[in-house]
Coordinates of C-alpha atoms in Angstrom, one line a residue:
Chain E
X426 CA 46.8 -18.8 -39.9
X427 CA 44.9 -18.3 -36.6
X428 CA 42.6 -15.3 -36.7
X429 CA 44.2 -13.5 -33.7
X430 CA 47.7 -13.4 -35.3
X431 CA 46.3 -12.4 -38.6
X432 CA 44.6 -9.4 -37.0
X433 CA 47.8 -8.4 -35.1
X434 CA 49.8 -8.4 -38.2
X435 CA 47.3 -6.3 -40.0
X436 CA 48.6 -2.8 -39.3
X437 CA 45.3 -1.2 -40.0
X438 CA 43.2 -3.3 -37.6
X439 CA 41.8 -1.7 -34.5
X440 CA 43.2 -4.6 -32.4
X441 CA 46.8 -3.8 -33.4
X442 CA 46.4 -0.1 -32.3
X443 CA 44.9 -0.9 -28.9
X444 CA 47.1 -0.7 -25.8
X445 CA 47.3 -3.7 -23.5
X446 CA 44.6 -3.3 -20.9
X447 CA 46.0 -1.6 -17.8
X448 CA 45.1 -3.0 -14.4
X449 CA 46.2 0.2 -12.7
X450 CA 42.8 1.8 -12.8
X451 CA 41.1 -1.2 -11.3
X452 CA 43.5 -1.4 -8.5
X453 CA 43.4 2.3 -7.7
X454 CA 39.6 2.2 -7.8
X455 CA 39.6 -0.8 -5.4
X456 CA 42.0 0.9 -2.9
X457 CA 40.2 4.2 -3.1
X458 CA 36.8 2.7 -2.3
X459 CA 38.2 0.4 0.4
X460 CA 39.8 3.5 2.0
X461 CA 36.5 5.3 2.0
X462 CA 34.7 2.4 3.6
X463 CA 37.4 2.0 6.2
X464 CA 37.3 5.8 7.0
X465 CA 33.6 5.5 8.0
X466 CA 34.3 2.6 10.4
X467 CA 37.4 4.4 11.7
X468 CA 35.3 7.5 12.4
X469 CA 32.8 5.5 14.5
X470 CA 35.6 4.0 16.5
X471 CA 37.3 7.3 17.0
X472 CA 34.1 8.9 18.3
X473 CA 33.6 6.0 20.7
X474 CA 37.2 6.2 21.9
X475 CA 37.1 10.0 22.4
X476 CA 33.9 9.7 24.4
X477 CA 35.5 7.0 26.5
X478 CA 38.7 9.0 27.0
X479 CA 36.7 12.1 27.9
X480 CA 34.9 10.2 30.7
X481 CA 37.6 8.1 32.2
X482 CA 37.4 9.8 35.6
X483 CA 33.6 9.4 35.8
X484 CA 33.8 5.8 34.8
X485 CA 36.4 5.1 37.4
X486 CA 34.5 7.0 40.1
X487 CA 30.9 5.7 39.5
X488 CA 31.6 2.4 37.7
X489 CA 28.6 0.4 36.8
X490 CA 26.4 2.4 39.2
X491 CA 26.4 5.2 36.7
X492 CA 24.0 3.1 34.6
X493 CA 21.8 1.9 37.5
X494 CA 21.3 4.9 39.8
X495 CA 18.9 7.7 39.4
X496 CA 20.5 10.6 41.3
X497 CA 21.7 13.5 39.2
X498 CA 23.1 16.1 41.6
X499 CA 25.9 18.2 40.2
X500 CA 26.3 20.1 43.6
X501 CA 27.0 16.9 45.5
X502 CA 28.8 15.5 42.5
X503 CA 26.5 12.4 42.3
X504 CA 25.7 11.3 38.8
X505 CA 23.4 8.4 37.7
X506 CA 22.2 8.1 34.1
X507 CA 19.2 5.7 34.5
X508 CA 16.4 8.4 34.2
X509 CA 18.0 9.6 31.0
X510 CA 18.4 6.2 29.5
X511 CA 14.8 5.5 30.4
X512 CA 13.6 8.8 29.0
X513 CA 15.5 8.3 25.7
X514 CA 14.2 4.7 25.2
X515 CA 10.6 5.5 26.2
X516 CA 10.3 8.7 24.2
X517 CA 11.8 7.0 21.1
X518 CA 9.4 4.0 21.5
X519 CA 6.4 6.4 21.7
X520 CA 7.6 8.1 18.6
X521 CA 8.0 4.9 16.7
X522 CA 4.5 3.7 17.8
X523 CA 3.0 6.9 16.4
X524 CA 5.2 7.4 13.4
X525 CA 5.5 3.9 11.9
X526 CA 1.8 3.3 11.3
X527 CA 1.4 6.9 10.0
X528 CA 4.4 6.7 7.7
X529 CA 3.6 3.2 6.3
X530 CA 0.0 4.3 5.8
X531 CA 1.1 7.4 3.9
X532 CA 3.5 5.4 1.8
X533 CA 0.8 2.8 1.0
X534 CA -1.5 5.6 0.0
X535 CA 1.1 7.2 -2.2
X536 CA 2.2 4.1 -4.0
X537 CA -1.0 2.0 -4.2
X538 CA -4.1 4.2 -4.0
X539 CA -3.5 7.9 -4.6
X540 CA -4.4 9.4 -8.0
X541 CA -1.2 10.2 -10.0
X542 CA -1.7 14.0 -9.9
X543 CA -1.8 14.1 -6.1
X544 CA 1.3 12.0 -5.4
X545 CA 4.0 14.5 -6.1
X546 CA 2.5 17.3 -4.0
X547 CA 2.1 15.0 -1.0
X548 CA 5.7 13.7 -1.4
X549 CA 7.0 17.3 -1.5
X550 CA 5.0 18.3 1.6
X551 CA 6.3 15.3 3.5
X552 CA 9.8 16.2 2.5
X553 CA 9.3 19.8 3.5
X554 CA 8.4 18.5 7.0
X555 CA 12.0 17.2 7.2
X556 CA 13.3 20.6 6.2
X557 CA 11.8 22.4 9.2
X558 CA 14.6 23.2 11.7
X559 CA 14.3 21.3 14.9
X560 CA 14.2 24.4 17.1
X561 CA 11.2 25.8 15.1
X562 CA 9.4 22.6 15.6
X563 CA 10.2 22.9 19.3
X564 CA 8.7 26.4 19.4
X565 CA 5.6 25.1 17.7
X566 CA 5.6 22.4 20.3
X567 CA 5.7 24.8 23.2
X568 CA 3.2 27.3 21.9
X569 CA 0.8 25.2 19.9
X570 CA 1.1 21.5 20.7
X571 CA 1.5 21.6 24.5
X572 CA -1.5 23.9 25.1
X573 CA -3.6 21.7 22.8
X574 CA -2.4 18.5 24.5
X575 CA -3.0 20.0 28.0
X576 CA -6.5 21.3 27.2
X577 CA -7.9 18.6 24.9
X578 CA -6.0 15.4 24.2
X579 CA -4.5 14.6 27.6
X580 CA -7.9 15.0 29.5
X581 CA -9.5 12.8 26.9
X582 CA -6.8 10.1 27.3
X583 CA -7.1 10.4 31.0
X584 CA -10.9 9.8 30.7
X585 CA -10.6 6.9 28.4
X586 CA -7.4 5.1 29.7
X587 CA -7.1 6.6 33.2
X588 CA -7.5 3.0 34.5
X589 CA -4.1 2.1 33.2
X590 CA -1.0 3.4 35.0
X591 CA 0.2 5.2 31.8
X592 CA -2.3 8.0 31.8
X593 CA -2.6 9.0 35.5
X594 CA -1.6 12.0 37.6
X595 CA -1.6 15.7 37.1
X596 CA -1.4 17.1 33.6
X597 CA 1.3 19.7 33.0
X598 CA 1.5 19.5 29.2
X599 CA 5.3 19.2 29.1
X600 CA 5.7 15.4 29.4
X601 CA 7.2 12.2 28.2
X602 CA 4.2 11.8 25.8
X603 CA 4.7 15.3 24.4
X604 CA 8.4 14.5 23.8
X605 CA 7.5 11.3 22.0
X606 CA 5.0 13.1 19.9
X607 CA 7.4 15.8 18.7
X608 CA 10.0 13.1 17.9
X609 CA 7.3 11.3 15.9
X610 CA 6.8 14.4 13.8
X611 CA 10.6 14.6 13.2
X612 CA 11.0 11.0 12.1
X613 CA 7.9 10.8 10.0
X614 CA 9.5 12.1 6.8
X615 CA 12.4 9.7 6.8
X616 CA 10.3 6.6 7.5
X617 CA 7.7 7.7 4.9
X618 CA 10.2 8.3 2.1
X619 CA 12.2 5.1 2.8
X620 CA 8.9 3.1 3.0
X621 CA 7.7 4.6 -0.2
X622 CA 10.9 3.6 -2.0
X623 CA 10.6 0.1 -0.7
X624 CA 6.9 -0.3 -1.7
X625 CA 7.7 1.1 -5.1
X626 CA 10.4 -1.6 -5.5
X627 CA 7.8 -4.4 -5.1
X628 CA 7.7 -6.0 -8.6
X629 CA 4.6 -5.3 -10.6
X630 CA 4.2 -9.0 -11.2
X631 CA 3.6 -9.6 -7.5
X632 CA 0.7 -7.2 -7.6
X633 CA -0.6 -8.7 -10.8
X634 CA -0.4 -12.2 -9.3
X635 CA -2.8 -11.1 -6.5
X636 CA -5.1 -9.2 -8.8
X637 CA -5.4 -12.2 -11.1
X638 CA -6.8 -14.2 -8.2
X639 CA -9.6 -11.7 -7.8
X640 CA -8.1 -9.9 -4.9
X641 CA -9.4 -6.4 -4.0
X642 CA -7.0 -3.5 -3.7
X643 CA -6.7 -4.0 0.1
X644 CA -6.0 -7.7 -0.4
X645 CA -3.4 -7.0 -3.0
X646 CA -1.7 -4.6 -0.7
X647 CA -1.8 -7.1 2.2
X648 CA -0.7 -10.3 0.5
X649 CA 1.5 -9.0 -2.4
X650 CA 2.9 -5.7 -1.3
X651 CA 3.2 -5.4 2.5
X652 CA 4.2 -9.0 3.1
X653 CA 6.7 -8.8 0.2
X654 CA 8.2 -5.6 1.6
X655 CA 8.0 -6.2 5.3
X656 CA 11.7 -6.7 5.8
X657 CA 12.4 -3.4 4.1
X658 CA 9.6 -1.7 6.1
X659 CA 11.1 -3.0 9.3
X660 CA 14.4 -1.5 8.2
X661 CA 12.7 1.9 7.6
X662 CA 11.4 1.8 11.2
X663 CA 14.9 1.1 12.5
X664 CA 16.3 4.0 10.5
X665 CA 13.6 6.1 12.2
X666 CA 14.5 4.7 15.6
X667 CA 18.1 5.6 15.1
X668 CA 17.1 9.2 14.4
X669 CA 14.7 9.2 17.4
X670 CA 17.3 8.2 19.9
X671 CA 19.6 11.0 19.1
X672 CA 16.9 13.7 18.6
X673 CA 17.7 16.7 20.8
X674 CA 16.5 20.2 20.3
X675 CA 12.7 19.9 19.9
X676 CA 12.5 17.2 22.6
X677 CA 14.4 19.3 25.1
X678 CA 11.8 22.0 24.6
X679 CA 8.7 19.9 25.4
X680 CA 9.7 16.9 27.5
X681 CA 10.0 18.8 30.8
X682 CA 13.7 18.0 31.6
X683 CA 13.1 16.3 34.9
X684 CA 15.4 13.4 35.7
X685 CA 12.8 10.9 37.0
X686 CA 11.5 7.5 36.1
X687 CA 7.7 7.7 36.0
X688 CA 5.3 5.2 34.6
X689 CA 2.7 7.8 33.7
X690 CA 3.4 9.4 30.3
X691 CA 1.9 12.7 31.6
X692 CA 4.9 13.2 33.8
X693 CA 7.9 15.1 32.6
X694 CA 11.1 13.2 31.7
X695 CA 14.6 13.8 30.4
X696 CA 16.7 12.3 27.6
X697 CA 20.4 11.6 27.2
X698 CA 20.7 14.0 24.3
X699 CA 18.7 16.7 26.2
X700 CA 20.8 16.7 29.3
X701 CA 24.0 17.1 27.3
X702 CA 22.6 20.0 25.4
X703 CA 21.1 21.7 28.5
X704 CA 24.0 21.3 30.9
X705 CA 27.1 21.3 28.8
X706 CA 27.7 25.1 29.4
X707 CA 27.1 24.8 33.1
X708 CA 29.5 21.9 33.7
X709 CA 32.2 23.7 35.6
X710 CA 33.8 20.9 37.5
X711 CA 35.8 18.2 35.9
X712 CA 33.7 15.4 37.1
X713 CA 30.5 17.1 36.0
X714 CA 31.9 17.5 32.5
X715 CA 33.1 13.9 32.5
X716 CA 29.7 12.7 33.6
X717 CA 28.2 14.4 30.6
X718 CA 30.8 12.8 28.4
X719 CA 29.8 9.5 29.8
X720 CA 26.2 10.3 29.0
X721 CA 27.3 10.7 25.4
X722 CA 29.0 7.4 25.6
X723 CA 25.9 5.7 26.9
X724 CA 23.8 7.3 24.1
X725 CA 26.3 5.9 21.7
X726 CA 26.0 2.5 23.3
X727 CA 22.2 2.6 23.5
X728 CA 22.0 3.4 19.8
X729 CA 24.3 0.5 18.9
X730 CA 22.5 -2.0 21.2
X731 CA 19.1 -1.1 19.9
X732 CA 20.2 -1.4 16.3
X733 CA 21.8 -4.8 17.0
X734 CA 18.7 -6.0 18.7
X735 CA 16.6 -4.9 15.8
X736 CA 18.8 -6.7 13.3
X737 CA 18.6 -9.9 15.5
X738 CA 14.8 -9.6 15.5
X739 CA 14.7 -9.1 11.8
X740 CA 16.8 -12.3 11.3
X741 CA 14.5 -14.5 13.5
X742 CA 11.5 -13.0 11.9
X743 CA 12.6 -14.0 8.4
X744 CA 13.7 -17.5 9.2
X745 CA 10.5 -18.3 11.1
X746 CA 8.3 -17.7 8.0
X747 CA 10.3 -20.1 5.9
X748 CA 9.6 -23.0 8.2
X749 CA 6.0 -22.3 8.9
X750 CA 3.6 -25.2 8.3
X751 CA 1.0 -25.3 5.6
X752 CA -2.2 -23.3 6.5
Chain X
X970 CA -24.3 -18.0 -34.4
X971 CA -26.5 -19.8 -31.9
X972 CA -25.5 -19.2 -28.3
X973 CA -25.4 -22.5 -26.6
X974 CA -23.6 -21.1 -23.6
X975 CA -26.7 -19.9 -21.9
X976 CA -27.4 -23.6 -21.0
X977 CA -25.8 -24.9 -17.8
X978 CA -22.1 -25.0 -18.5
X979 CA -20.6 -28.5 -18.4
X980 CA -17.1 -28.1 -19.7
X981 CA -16.4 -31.7 -20.6
X982 CA -19.4 -32.3 -22.9
X983 CA -17.4 -31.5 -26.1
X984 CA -14.8 -33.8 -27.5
X985 CA -12.6 -31.1 -29.1
X986 CA -10.6 -33.6 -31.2
X987 CA -13.6 -35.1 -32.9
X988 CA -14.7 -32.3 -35.1
X989 CA -13.1 -31.0 -38.2
X990 CA -11.3 -27.7 -37.3
X991 CA -12.2 -26.0 -40.7
X992 CA -15.9 -26.0 -40.0
X993 CA -15.5 -25.5 -36.3
X994 CA -16.0 -21.8 -36.2
X995 CA -19.0 -21.7 -38.3
X996 CA -20.6 -24.8 -36.8
X997 CA -23.5 -24.4 -34.5
X998 CA -22.0 -27.1 -32.4
X999 CA -19.1 -25.0 -31.2
X1000 CA -19.5 -23.6 -27.7
X1001 CA -18.0 -20.2 -27.2
X1002 CA -16.3 -19.0 -24.0
X1003 CA -15.6 -15.4 -25.2
X1004 CA -17.4 -13.4 -27.7
X1005 CA -15.5 -10.2 -28.3
X1006 CA -17.4 -7.7 -30.4
X1007 CA -15.8 -4.6 -31.9
X1008 CA -13.4 -4.1 -29.0
X1009 CA -11.1 -1.1 -28.9
X1010 CA -8.8 -0.2 -26.1
X1011 CA -6.9 3.1 -25.5
X1012 CA -4.0 3.9 -23.2
X1013 CA -4.5 7.6 -22.8
X1014 CA -4.6 8.8 -26.5
X1015 CA -2.9 5.8 -27.9
X1016 CA -5.2 3.1 -29.4
X1017 CA -3.7 -0.3 -28.5
X1018 CA -6.6 -2.4 -29.8
X1019 CA -8.6 -1.4 -32.8
X1020 CA -12.1 -2.8 -33.4
X1021 CA -11.4 -6.5 -32.8
X1022 CA -14.2 -9.0 -33.2
X1023 CA -13.3 -12.5 -32.2
X1024 CA -14.9 -15.7 -30.8
X1025 CA -12.9 -17.9 -28.5
X1026 CA -14.2 -21.5 -28.5
X1027 CA -14.5 -23.5 -25.3
X1028 CA -12.3 -26.3 -24.2
X1029 CA -9.7 -25.4 -26.8
X1030 CA -6.4 -23.6 -26.9
X1031 CA -6.4 -20.3 -28.7
X1032 CA -3.0 -18.8 -29.3
X1033 CA -2.4 -15.1 -30.1
X1034 CA 0.6 -14.3 -32.1
X1035 CA 2.0 -11.2 -33.7
X1036 CA 5.1 -8.9 -33.5
X1037 CA 6.0 -6.9 -30.4
X1038 CA 3.7 -4.0 -29.7
X1039 CA 0.8 -5.5 -31.8
X1040 CA -1.5 -5.4 -28.8
X1041 CA -1.7 -9.1 -28.2
X1042 CA -0.9 -8.8 -24.5
X1043 CA -3.4 -6.0 -24.1
X1044 CA -6.0 -8.1 -25.8
X1045 CA -5.3 -11.0 -23.5
X1046 CA -5.6 -8.8 -20.5
X1047 CA -8.8 -7.3 -21.7
X1048 CA -10.3 -10.8 -21.3
X1049 CA -10.1 -10.5 -17.5
X1050 CA -9.8 -6.7 -17.2
X1051 CA -6.2 -6.8 -16.0
X1052 CA -5.3 -4.1 -18.5
X1053 CA -7.3 -1.7 -16.3
X1054 CA -4.4 -1.7 -13.7
X1055 CA -2.7 0.7 -16.0
X1056 CA -4.1 4.1 -15.2
X1057 CA -5.9 6.0 -18.1
X1058 CA -7.3 3.0 -20.1
X1059 CA -10.6 3.3 -21.9
X1060 CA -12.6 0.5 -23.5
X1061 CA -15.1 0.5 -26.3
X1062 CA -17.1 -2.5 -27.5
X1063 CA -18.0 -5.7 -25.5
X1064 CA -16.5 -8.9 -24.3
X1065 CA -19.0 -11.6 -23.4
X1066 CA -17.9 -14.4 -21.1
X1067 CA -20.4 -17.2 -21.4
X1068 CA -22.9 -14.6 -22.5
X1069 CA -22.3 -12.0 -19.9
X1070 CA -20.7 -8.7 -20.7
X1071 CA -17.5 -8.3 -18.7
X1072 CA -17.7 -4.5 -19.2
X1073 CA -21.3 -4.0 -18.0
X1074 CA -21.3 -1.2 -15.4
X1075 CA -22.4 -3.4 -12.5
X1076 CA -19.6 -6.0 -13.0
X1077 CA -16.9 -6.1 -10.4
X1078 CA -13.5 -6.7 -12.0
X1079 CA -12.4 -8.8 -9.0
X1080 CA -15.2 -11.3 -9.8
X1081 CA -14.2 -11.4 -13.4
X1082 CA -10.7 -12.3 -12.4
X1083 CA -11.9 -15.1 -10.2
X1084 CA -13.6 -16.6 -13.2
X1085 CA -10.7 -15.9 -15.6
X1086 CA -7.4 -17.0 -14.2
X1087 CA -4.0 -15.8 -15.4
X1088 CA -0.4 -17.0 -15.7
X1089 CA 2.4 -14.6 -16.4
X1090 CA 5.6 -14.3 -18.4
X1091 CA 7.7 -14.9 -15.3
X1092 CA 6.7 -17.1 -12.4
X1093 CA 5.5 -15.0 -9.5
X1094 CA 4.8 -17.1 -6.4
X1095 CA 4.4 -15.0 -3.3
X1096 CA 7.8 -15.3 -1.7
X1097 CA 6.6 -15.1 1.9
X1098 CA 4.3 -18.0 1.5
X1099 CA 4.9 -21.7 1.5
X1100 CA 4.1 -23.9 -1.6
X1101 CA 0.8 -24.9 0.0
X1102 CA -0.2 -21.3 1.0
X1103 CA 0.6 -20.2 -2.5
X1104 CA -1.9 -22.6 -4.0
X1105 CA -4.7 -22.0 -1.4
X1106 CA -4.4 -18.2 -1.1
X1107 CA -7.0 -17.5 -3.8
X1108 CA -9.5 -19.7 -2.0
X1109 CA -8.7 -18.0 1.3
X1110 CA -9.1 -14.6 -0.2
X1111 CA -12.6 -15.7 -1.2
X1112 CA -13.4 -16.7 2.4
X1113 CA -12.9 -20.4 2.3
X1114 CA -11.8 -21.5 5.8
X1115 CA -12.7 -25.3 5.8
X1116 CA -9.3 -26.9 6.2
X1117 CA -10.4 -30.3 4.7
X1118 CA -11.7 -28.6 1.6
X1119 CA -8.5 -26.4 1.3
X1120 CA -6.3 -29.5 1.5
X1121 CA -8.4 -31.3 -1.1
X1122 CA -8.2 -28.4 -3.4
X1123 CA -4.5 -28.1 -2.7
X1124 CA -3.8 -31.6 -3.8
X1125 CA -6.2 -31.5 -6.7
X1126 CA -4.7 -28.3 -8.1
X1127 CA -1.2 -29.5 -7.8
X1128 CA -2.1 -32.8 -9.5
X1129 CA -3.7 -30.9 -12.3
X1130 CA -0.6 -28.8 -12.7
X1131 CA 1.5 -32.0 -12.7
X1132 CA 3.4 -30.8 -9.7
X1133 CA 2.0 -32.9 -6.9
X1134 CA 4.5 -35.8 -7.1
X1135 CA 7.4 -33.4 -7.0
X1136 CA 6.3 -31.3 -4.0
X1137 CA 4.0 -33.4 -1.9
X1138 CA 6.6 -33.7 0.8
X1139 CA 7.7 -30.1 0.7
X1140 CA 4.4 -28.3 1.0
X1141 CA 5.7 -26.3 3.9
X1142 CA 8.7 -25.0 2.1
X1143 CA 8.9 -21.6 0.5
X1144 CA 7.3 -21.4 -3.0
X1145 CA 10.4 -19.6 -4.2
X1146 CA 12.6 -22.6 -3.3
X1147 CA 11.4 -24.5 -6.4
X1148 CA 13.1 -24.4 -9.9
X1149 CA 11.9 -21.9 -12.5
X1150 CA 9.7 -24.5 -14.3
X1151 CA 8.2 -25.8 -11.1
X1152 CA 7.5 -22.2 -10.0
X1153 CA 5.6 -21.6 -13.2
X1154 CA 3.6 -24.8 -12.6
X1155 CA 3.0 -23.7 -9.0
X1156 CA 1.5 -20.5 -10.5
X1157 CA -0.7 -22.5 -12.8
X1158 CA -1.9 -24.6 -9.7
X1159 CA -2.6 -21.3 -7.9
X1160 CA -4.7 -20.2 -10.8
X1161 CA -6.5 -23.5 -11.0
X1162 CA -7.3 -23.7 -7.3
X1163 CA -10.1 -21.0 -7.5
X1164 CA -11.7 -23.1 -10.2
X1165 CA -11.8 -20.5 -13.0
X1166 CA -13.6 -21.1 -16.3
X1167 CA -10.7 -19.8 -18.4
X1168 CA -7.0 -19.6 -18.0
X1169 CA -5.1 -16.8 -19.8
X1170 CA -1.4 -17.4 -20.3
X1171 CA 0.9 -14.5 -21.2
X1172 CA 4.0 -16.0 -22.7
X1173 CA 4.2 -18.6 -19.9
X1174 CA 7.4 -20.2 -21.2
X1175 CA 9.4 -17.2 -22.2
X1176 CA 11.7 -17.5 -19.2
X1177 CA 12.0 -21.3 -19.2
X1178 CA 14.4 -23.8 -20.7
X1179 CA 13.2 -26.3 -23.4
X1180 CA 12.5 -29.2 -20.9
X1181 CA 10.5 -27.0 -18.6
X1182 CA 8.7 -25.6 -21.7
X1183 CA 7.8 -29.1 -22.9
X1184 CA 6.3 -29.8 -19.5
X1185 CA 4.2 -26.7 -19.6
X1186 CA 3.0 -27.5 -23.1
X1187 CA 2.1 -31.0 -22.1
X1188 CA 0.2 -29.5 -19.2
X1189 CA -1.7 -27.1 -21.5
X1190 CA -2.7 -30.0 -23.6
X1191 CA -4.1 -31.8 -20.5
X1192 CA -5.8 -28.7 -19.2
X1193 CA -7.9 -28.0 -22.3
X1194 CA -10.1 -31.0 -21.4
X1195 CA -11.5 -29.0 -18.6
X1196 CA -10.6 -25.4 -19.4
X1197 CA -10.6 -22.9 -22.1
X1198 CA -7.1 -21.5 -22.6
X1199 CA -5.9 -18.4 -24.4
X1200 CA -2.2 -18.1 -24.7
X1201 CA 0.0 -15.3 -26.0
X1202 CA 3.3 -16.5 -27.4
X1203 CA 6.3 -15.2 -29.3
X1204 CA 7.2 -18.7 -30.3
X1205 CA 5.6 -19.7 -33.6
X1206 CA 6.5 -23.4 -33.1
X1207 CA 4.8 -23.3 -29.7
X1208 CA 1.6 -21.8 -31.2
X1209 CA 1.7 -24.6 -33.8
X1210 CA 2.2 -27.3 -31.1
X1211 CA -0.2 -26.3 -28.4
X1212 CA -3.1 -24.4 -30.0
X1213 CA -6.3 -25.4 -31.9
X1214 CA -6.9 -21.9 -33.0
X1215 CA -4.6 -19.0 -33.8
X1216 CA -5.3 -15.3 -34.0
X1217 CA -2.7 -13.1 -35.7
X1218 CA -2.6 -9.5 -34.5
X1219 CA -0.7 -6.6 -36.2
X1220 CA -0.7 -3.0 -35.1
X1221 CA -3.7 -3.5 -32.8
X1222 CA -5.9 -5.1 -35.4
X1223 CA -6.9 -8.7 -35.8
X1224 CA -5.6 -9.7 -39.2
X1225 CA -6.6 -13.3 -39.3
X1226 CA -8.2 -15.9 -37.1
X1227 CA -8.8 -19.5 -37.7
X1228 CA -7.9 -23.1 -37.0
X1229 CA -4.1 -23.3 -36.3
X1230 CA -3.6 -25.8 -39.0
X1231 CA -5.1 -23.5 -41.6
X1232 CA -3.3 -20.3 -40.4
X1233 CA 0.1 -22.1 -40.5
X1234 CA -0.4 -24.0 -43.8
X1235 CA -2.7 -21.8 -45.8
X1236 CA -3.1 -18.3 -44.4
X1237 CA -5.6 -16.2 -46.3
X1238 CA -3.8 -12.9 -45.6
X1239 CA -0.4 -11.8 -47.0
X1240 CA 0.7 -10.2 -43.7
X1241 CA 0.0 -13.4 -41.8
X1242 CA 2.0 -15.4 -44.3
X1243 CA 4.9 -13.0 -44.1
X1244 CA 4.9 -13.1 -40.3
X1245 CA 4.7 -16.8 -40.0
X1246 CA 7.4 -17.4 -42.6
X1247 CA 9.7 -15.0 -40.7
X1248 CA 9.7 -12.2 -43.2
X1249 CA 9.0 -9.6 -40.5
X1250 CA 8.3 -9.4 -36.8

């Protein structure tokens, strides 16, 4: 007699008492999670659609010129978003330039070098930075950072790099550079903690491989840790960039809110998010309100485009290394 | 025991197969690569190695066996100070490499590891590097820039690791594109490229299939002509096949050490016999 039948006939066996496996749970689980995933995508489309719907008039009236002109005159009802796009992109890039090296440096210290007892306190402090409300950081920016920048850092930069077009002109304090710096403070925690997780996930065997060749700690970090993790670290930067583009309150308080395109980083600027926050309550005419809606749509678009570009860059970066020649 | 090592090292002087293994350890003829004296190692409060004294002969394969947690891996790593990567370790006693104490205060562990190479349980080529770069990275870390020399060492190391014929046309491909067994031989080539005096192997075949294992074992047999090899293995048959000497560790102590043929056929200690015959472990 085959074993299976023998077991089924035995009234006391566990197999005879078990119910046939039900597939209902599996199916329900699958549909439920699928629904959740779709809901997220749906939400993104709905936001985009609402923004587009809210700005139909403005889109019809200004067309493509909205993106390419620099006049922002609510009285004459002339609206161009270029200075805001410029301000958002430039302030975010400044923020990344400052925050990425600082964050990765912190993460490397925390995972590779720091004595064990000091790691957790530093991690907690960095996370506390993320808990500071944006408006408080903005206040700190106005009353502490700006005066310091105006009296010390900016004059120094002007002295050292005044020969480049980026650090010329009068120093007010409130400026594109100040905006970028405050965003840097805001995105530091997220980039640091994501980078730290990524560095921690580098296999121990990779580090050991480098140590066994007689590598010093810096060499181990370079050849075994950072190069192994570089894709993930790039991703951490992108996450920070996503935050930077939409950052509103603190930037608004220190960037100067002047819709202009200036090469010098000492000059005030304006960002897409800031103009919405500042002018939403004043937008009395339909076309003004619609123009602000379209600014929102542009911010939405800029965020998506920047993310796509970053992913494209990541893809070319990883395929290039695989085909690189020996030595 | 007379220390012949102080003379200029010339690794191929000794024909390992010509002497009788039984007398080898007591003979004045045997050159020693490591002289471990009264070595104890602590991880925090836990003592992983307890007063081990052991001499590792040159140009021979010494295998370290014992049940899990007996300290054999820690002992292997103490031979190139890799165990220090775990925070909170403490060492007592001495390890002489060709007469020099590895634990002397002025010794840089990075220099020790250049002289004592290591191969790990799982192959670990650097995934962002090509096959060629994986082999030459150790030399580059040590400041070698001469391309001709690098290429020579690349070919020589891959030949010694019995991998050259399989990869010579694919040197620009990623190291991780190779099969598991090839990757492990690539890691051996990487260790050989910096011309170490010793190669430590920490269960080098535990993740490989029998054919890849056979290739590595054959390679070990070839390599001992030029190198001293210390290998940790869980596989008793492997210890019997590849090694000239065997050390049996249990609970952090060295229970028995001698020629492999004697340990496996006529062990002096009851615990060794029980472990080898499969009664525990």
